[in-house]
Short mmCIF file of C-alpha atoms in Angstrom, two decimals:
data_model
loop_
_atom_site.label_atom_id
_atom_site.label_comp_id
_atom_site.label_asym_id
_atom_site.label_seq_id
_atom_site.Cartn_x
_atom_site.Cartn_y
_atom_site.Cartn_z
CA MET Z 1 6.77 24.76 4.38
CA PRO Z 2 4.22 25.81 7.24
CA ASP Z 3 5.10 26.61 10.51
CA PHE Z 4 2.71 23.79 12.03
CA ASP Z 5 1.65 20.13 11.57
CA PHE Z 6 0.17 18.60 8.57
CA THR Z 7 -0.76 16.63 6.05
CA GLN Z 8 -1.04 17.89 2.31
CA ARG Z 9 -3.16 16.60 -0.81
CA PHE Z 10 -1.87 16.31 -4.21
CA LEU Z 11 -3.67 14.64 -7.48
CA PHE Z 12 -2.05 13.40 -11.08
CA ASP Z 13 -4.37 15.21 -13.47
CA ASP Z 14 -3.54 12.60 -16.42
CA THR Z 15 -4.49 9.30 -14.21
CA ASP Z 16 -6.68 7.92 -11.33
CA VAL Z 17 -4.80 8.30 -8.43
CA ARG Z 18 -4.17 10.71 -5.38
CA GLY Z 19 -1.91 11.37 -2.73
CA GLU Z 20 -0.91 12.69 0.35
CA LEU Z 21 2.28 13.84 2.38
CA ALA Z 22 1.96 13.95 6.24
CA ASP Z 23 4.69 16.17 8.39
CA LEU Z 24 4.24 16.03 11.97
CA ARG Z 25 7.34 17.84 14.31
CA GLY Z 26 5.50 20.24 17.00
CA SER Z 27 2.61 17.19 17.78
CA TYR Z 28 5.83 14.15 17.37
CA ALA Z 29 7.94 16.44 20.15
CA GLU Z 30 4.65 16.75 22.41
CA VAL Z 31 4.36 12.93 22.08
CA LEU Z 32 7.99 11.96 22.61
CA ALA Z 33 8.13 14.75 25.90
CA LYS Z 34 5.35 12.24 27.82
CA HIS Z 35 7.76 9.87 28.07
CA PRO Z 36 11.67 8.63 27.67
CA TYR Z 37 11.50 6.47 24.58
CA PRO Z 38 14.68 4.48 23.55
CA GLU Z 39 15.56 5.66 19.55
CA PRO Z 40 13.82 2.73 17.71
CA VAL Z 41 10.91 2.85 19.52
CA ALA Z 42 10.51 6.47 19.16
CA GLN Z 43 11.10 6.16 15.45
CA LEU Z 44 8.25 3.55 15.13
CA LEU Z 45 5.64 5.52 17.29
CA GLY Z 46 6.52 8.45 14.73
CA GLU Z 47 5.81 6.43 11.69
CA MET Z 48 2.86 5.34 13.37
CA LEU Z 49 1.93 8.92 13.76
CA ALA Z 50 2.48 9.86 10.60
CA ALA Z 51 0.40 6.64 9.33
CA ALA Z 52 -2.63 7.86 10.82
CA ALA Z 53 -2.24 11.19 9.81
CA LEU Z 54 -2.58 9.76 6.60
CA LEU Z 55 -5.47 7.65 6.88
CA VAL Z 56 -7.20 10.02 8.47
CA GLY Z 57 -7.43 12.00 5.32
CA THR Z 58 -9.05 9.14 3.49
CA LEU Z 59 -12.29 8.97 5.47
CA LYS Z 60 -14.89 10.84 5.48
CA PHE Z 61 -16.80 10.89 8.69
CA ASP Z 62 -16.75 12.79 12.54
CA GLY Z 63 -15.23 10.52 15.07
CA LEU Z 64 -11.89 9.06 15.85
CA LEU Z 65 -9.07 6.55 14.00
CA VAL Z 66 -6.53 4.34 16.11
CA LEU Z 67 -4.01 2.35 15.17
CA GLN Z 68 -2.60 -0.08 17.78
CA ALA Z 69 -0.05 -2.76 17.22
CA ARG Z 70 0.49 -5.46 19.82
CA SER Z 71 3.26 -8.06 20.57
CA PRO Z 72 4.77 -10.55 22.80
CA GLY Z 73 8.22 -8.54 21.68
CA PRO Z 74 10.27 -5.52 23.34
CA VAL Z 75 7.08 -3.20 22.32
CA PRO Z 76 4.19 -4.77 23.46
CA LEU Z 77 2.04 -1.80 22.47
CA LEU Z 78 2.32 0.77 20.16
CA MET Z 79 -1.22 2.81 19.65
CA VAL Z 80 -1.84 6.27 17.97
CA GLU Z 81 -5.19 8.02 18.03
CA CYS Z 82 -6.18 10.71 15.14
CA SER Z 83 -9.45 12.11 15.06
CA SER Z 84 -11.37 14.03 12.50
CA GLU Z 85 -10.95 17.53 13.93
CA ARG Z 86 -7.42 16.32 12.85
CA GLU Z 87 -5.58 16.07 16.43
CA VAL Z 88 -3.72 13.28 17.52
CA ARG Z 89 -2.09 11.13 20.21
CA GLY Z 90 -0.25 8.35 21.05
CA ILE Z 91 2.11 6.20 23.30
CA ALA Z 92 4.23 3.31 23.20
CA ARG Z 93 4.72 0.19 26.14
CA TYR Z 94 8.28 -1.32 25.54
CA HIS Z 95 10.65 -3.71 27.66
CA ALA Z 96 13.96 -1.40 27.91
CA GLU Z 97 16.76 -4.18 28.22
CA GLN Z 98 15.04 -5.85 24.99
CA VAL Z 99 15.38 -2.70 22.78
CA GLU Z 100 18.42 -3.07 20.92
CA SER Z 101 19.92 0.09 18.79
CA GLY Z 102 18.66 0.26 15.31
CA ALA Z 103 16.22 -2.34 15.80
CA GLY Z 104 13.23 -2.10 13.24
CA LEU Z 105 9.68 -3.41 13.28
CA ARG Z 106 10.86 -7.12 12.75
CA GLU Z 107 13.16 -6.97 15.80
CA LEU Z 108 10.60 -4.42 18.17
CA MET Z 109 7.28 -7.04 17.47
CA PRO Z 110 7.78 -10.12 16.43
CA GLU Z 111 4.71 -12.08 15.93
CA GLY Z 112 2.85 -8.97 16.26
CA LEU Z 113 -0.88 -7.63 14.81
CA LEU Z 114 -1.84 -4.31 13.69
CA THR Z 115 -5.66 -3.13 14.62
CA LEU Z 116 -6.87 -0.20 12.20
CA THR Z 117 -10.08 0.71 14.29
CA ILE Z 118 -12.79 3.30 12.79
CA ASP Z 119 -15.16 5.11 15.56
CA PRO Z 120 -17.54 7.51 13.92
CA ALA Z 121 -19.48 9.73 16.11
CA ARG Z 122 -22.66 8.06 14.25
CA GLY Z 123 -22.94 4.36 13.08
CA GLN Z 124 -21.11 1.59 12.62
CA ARG Z 125 -17.75 1.12 14.14
CA TYR Z 126 -16.02 -0.74 12.30
CA GLN Z 127 -12.24 -2.58 13.11
CA GLY Z 128 -9.92 -4.70 10.84
CA ILE Z 129 -6.97 -6.73 12.07
CA VAL Z 130 -3.40 -7.66 10.02
CA GLU Z 131 -0.09 -9.45 10.73
CA LEU Z 132 2.39 -6.93 11.26
CA GLN Z 133 4.06 -8.72 8.63
CA GLY Z 134 7.43 -7.19 6.48
CA GLU Z 135 10.24 -5.07 7.11
CA SER Z 136 8.37 -1.93 8.00
CA LEU Z 137 5.00 -0.30 9.09
CA ALA Z 138 4.73 0.78 5.88
CA ASP Z 139 4.79 -2.48 4.51
CA CYS Z 140 2.28 -4.02 6.67
CA LEU Z 141 0.05 -1.17 6.08
CA SER Z 142 0.27 -1.46 2.46
CA GLY Z 143 -0.09 -5.23 2.37
CA TYR Z 144 -3.60 -4.63 4.72
CA PHE Z 145 -4.90 -2.49 1.77
CA ALA Z 146 -3.59 -5.20 -0.60
CA ASN Z 147 -5.80 -8.07 1.03
CA SER Z 148 -9.35 -5.95 2.09
CA GLU Z 149 -10.01 -5.35 -1.44
CA GLN Z 150 -10.24 -1.78 -0.49
CA LEU Z 151 -8.73 0.76 -2.72
CA PRO Z 152 -4.92 0.23 -3.41
CA THR Z 153 -2.92 2.29 -1.26
CA ARG Z 154 0.74 1.75 -0.83
CA PHE Z 155 2.53 3.88 2.50
CA TRP Z 156 6.12 4.94 2.71
CA LEU Z 157 6.87 6.16 6.38
CA ASN Z 158 10.31 7.55 8.23
CA ALA Z 159 10.86 9.22 11.42
CA ASP Z 160 13.97 10.22 13.44
CA GLY Z 161 13.30 11.66 16.87
CA ARG Z 162 12.53 15.16 15.46
CA ARG Z 163 10.46 15.03 12.68
CA ALA Z 164 8.04 11.95 11.14
CA ARG Z 165 6.51 11.87 7.94
CA GLY Z 166 4.60 9.93 5.34
CA LEU Z 167 3.96 9.92 2.01
CA LEU Z 168 0.22 8.03 0.69
CA LEU Z 169 -0.68 6.93 -2.80
CA GLN Z 170 -4.01 5.78 -3.68
CA GLN Z 171 -5.62 4.43 -6.62
CA LEU Z 172 -9.54 6.11 -7.41
CA PRO Z 173 -12.34 4.38 -8.95
CA ALA Z 174 -12.21 4.62 -12.75
CA ASP Z 175 -12.73 8.21 -14.29
CA ARG Z 176 -9.78 9.69 -16.02
CA GLN Z 177 -9.26 6.42 -17.38
CA LYS Z 178 -11.03 3.43 -17.99
CA ASP Z 179 -8.71 1.20 -19.73
CA ALA Z 180 -8.15 -1.10 -17.01
CA GLU Z 181 -4.45 -2.08 -18.80
CA ALA Z 182 -3.52 0.98 -19.07
CA ARG Z 183 -4.36 1.98 -15.34
CA VAL Z 184 -2.21 -0.62 -13.72
CA GLY Z 185 0.51 0.47 -15.73
CA ASN Z 186 0.02 3.90 -14.48
CA TRP Z 187 -0.24 2.84 -10.90
CA GLU Z 188 2.56 0.50 -11.14
CA HIS Z 189 4.69 3.28 -12.47
CA LEU Z 190 3.78 6.39 -9.81
CA VAL Z 191 4.16 3.16 -7.39
CA THR Z 192 8.05 2.53 -8.96
CA LEU Z 193 9.30 5.89 -8.70
CA ALA Z 194 7.83 6.18 -5.40
CA ASP Z 195 9.86 3.29 -3.86
CA THR Z 196 13.12 5.04 -5.07
CA LEU Z 197 12.56 7.78 -2.44
CA THR Z 198 15.00 7.72 -0.06
CA ALA Z 199 14.48 8.59 4.00
CA GLU Z 200 17.47 10.85 3.95
CA GLU Z 201 14.87 12.65 1.09
CA LEU Z 202 11.47 12.41 2.43
CA LEU Z 203 12.73 13.65 5.95
CA GLY Z 204 14.80 16.15 4.41
CA LEU Z 205 12.90 17.55 1.59
CA ASP Z 206 9.48 19.88 1.69
CA ASN Z 207 6.61 18.62 -0.18
CA GLU Z 208 7.36 20.55 -3.32
CA THR Z 209 10.86 19.59 -4.16
CA LEU Z 210 9.79 16.33 -3.28
CA LEU Z 211 7.16 15.87 -5.69
CA ARG Z 212 9.46 17.68 -8.38
CA ARG Z 213 12.35 15.06 -7.69
CA LEU Z 214 9.66 11.90 -8.18
CA TYR Z 215 7.30 13.08 -10.66
CA HIS Z 216 8.81 15.78 -12.53
CA GLN Z 217 7.67 14.45 -15.89
CA GLU Z 218 4.06 13.95 -14.22
CA ALA Z 219 1.43 16.86 -14.53
CA VAL Z 220 0.47 16.71 -10.48
CA ARG Z 221 -1.63 19.39 -8.44
CA LEU Z 222 -0.94 20.36 -5.35
CA PHE Z 223 -3.44 21.22 -2.43
CA GLU Z 224 -3.36 23.61 0.52
CA PRO Z 225 -1.85 21.85 3.53
CA LEU Z 226 -4.16 20.93 6.20
CA PRO Z 227 -2.99 21.71 9.82
CA LEU Z 228 -2.60 18.99 12.64
CA ARG Z 229 -1.93 19.22 16.23
CA PHE Z 230 -1.19 16.95 19.78
CA ARG Z 231 -4.09 17.19 22.13
CA CYS Z 232 -5.07 14.58 24.26
CA SER Z 233 -8.99 13.31 25.04
CA CYS Z 234 -8.52 12.64 28.26
CA SER Z 235 -10.70 14.88 30.89
CA ARG Z 236 -11.63 14.92 34.42
CA GLU Z 237 -15.30 14.42 33.44
CA ARG Z 238 -14.12 10.82 31.10
CA SER Z 239 -12.01 9.81 34.48
CA ALA Z 240 -15.10 10.31 36.13
CA ASN Z 241 -17.22 8.01 33.96
CA ALA Z 242 -14.52 5.38 34.21
CA LEU Z 243 -15.35 5.70 37.98
CA SER Z 244 -19.09 5.35 37.53
CA SER Z 245 -18.95 2.35 35.70
CA LEU Z 246 -17.29 0.24 38.12
CA GLY Z 247 -20.16 1.12 40.48
CA HIS Z 248 -21.08 2.60 43.67
CA ALA Z 249 -19.86 0.30 45.86
CA ASP Z 250 -16.68 -0.72 43.76
CA ALA Z 251 -15.87 2.66 44.14
CA GLU Z 252 -16.16 3.52 47.68
CA GLN Z 253 -14.26 0.27 48.31
CA LEU Z 254 -11.17 1.98 45.69
CA LEU Z 255 -11.64 4.80 47.68
CA ARG Z 256 -10.75 2.88 50.56
CA GLU Z 257 -8.21 0.95 49.15
CA ARG Z 258 -5.98 4.28 48.23
CA SER Z 259 -6.46 5.47 51.96
CA GLY Z 260 -9.16 7.60 50.50
CA LEU Z 261 -7.93 9.70 47.43
CA VAL Z 262 -8.03 7.51 44.14
CA VAL Z 263 -5.98 8.87 41.35
CA VAL Z 264 -6.50 8.81 37.80
CA ASP Z 265 -3.69 8.75 35.41
CA CYS Z 266 -3.86 9.42 31.67
CA GLN Z 267 -1.12 7.02 29.88
CA PHE Z 268 -1.12 9.26 27.02
CA CYS Z 269 -0.47 12.93 28.50
CA ASN Z 270 0.48 11.78 32.13
CA GLN Z 271 -2.32 14.47 33.52
CA ARG Z 272 -4.10 13.30 36.25
CA TYR Z 273 -7.36 13.46 37.93
CA GLU Z 274 -7.73 13.12 41.37
CA PHE Z 275 -11.21 12.12 43.59
CA ASP Z 276 -11.66 12.21 47.32
CA ALA Z 277 -14.72 10.92 48.95
CA THR Z 278 -16.78 14.01 49.05
CA ASP Z 279 -15.58 13.88 44.89
CA ILE Z 280 -17.41 10.62 44.61
CA ALA Z 281 -20.61 10.89 46.99
CA GLN Z 282 -21.06 13.64 44.08
CA LEU Z 283 -20.20 11.39 41.54
CA PHE Z 284 -23.05 9.23 42.52
CA ALA Z 285 -25.42 11.64 43.26
CA GLY Z 286 -25.85 13.19 40.24
CA GLY Z 287 -23.78 16.49 41.00
CA GLY Z 288 -21.25 15.66 37.93
CA SER Z 289 -17.38 15.74 38.39
CA GLU Z 290 -16.20 19.54 36.72
CA ALA Z 291 -14.08 20.23 39.57
CA PRO Z 292 -12.35 19.00 42.20
CA SER Z 293 -13.97 18.67 45.65
CA ALA Z 294 -13.12 22.33 47.67
CA THR Z 295 -12.51 20.18 50.62
CA ARG Z 296 -9.06 19.08 48.87
CA HIS Z 297 -5.92 20.00 50.65
#
């Protein structure tokens, strides 16, 4: 087992199906350390982190993948980002008094919507929206792919506050198997076997043991793991750009309202960026925002 967070791809040699496994511990712990989440919220956030890690492996682009779920229920917001550099961050907003022990997706995010955004460094931004239907986030994501006319894709996700795990199966375009009926039969066979996977097995087994237990009669090739890590993309420069977007007059008004010090807090990692009158003047004079003003006390 690698001593870092990772995803690991595998292929079935005799069929046009690929798979991927995600294992997040350190990055999951980093996300949970930023805010005190109740156990059901921490578990759901972990599942979304694993899902984003799996999804980014299906895309060939430089940029950002964002999963965002919103609901009028006990958890109004779940948001996870995973970059093509395989850097993840995530956050949840919740009403503590409404979160019941053992609650699942249906109880935490009733009438919810899930938005998948692909934001490439170059090219057109893509966004897909689906209702949060089903008993789990895995059900919802599997349904999204089933309804979006993309390659058939299924998810299995679990998290327990210490480890976030995910399994993905995806049918590939016809290559090894040309017969349509055989392709459907093999896909259903592999999915049915994956459906026997328990949360305890997914969270407790290493990848080789898990695949051997599920697919001991299949020819499976397991590739080298690819690392993941927690990293927040916030910066003083991005905070300054947000202030710049207000315009000079509004930024100075905000400075007066905040008694001479504008503070920009990152919701993901709790990093704080402070801007005083000298910083604001420098910003709009074109002097940049690399460091706080030397007048800061």
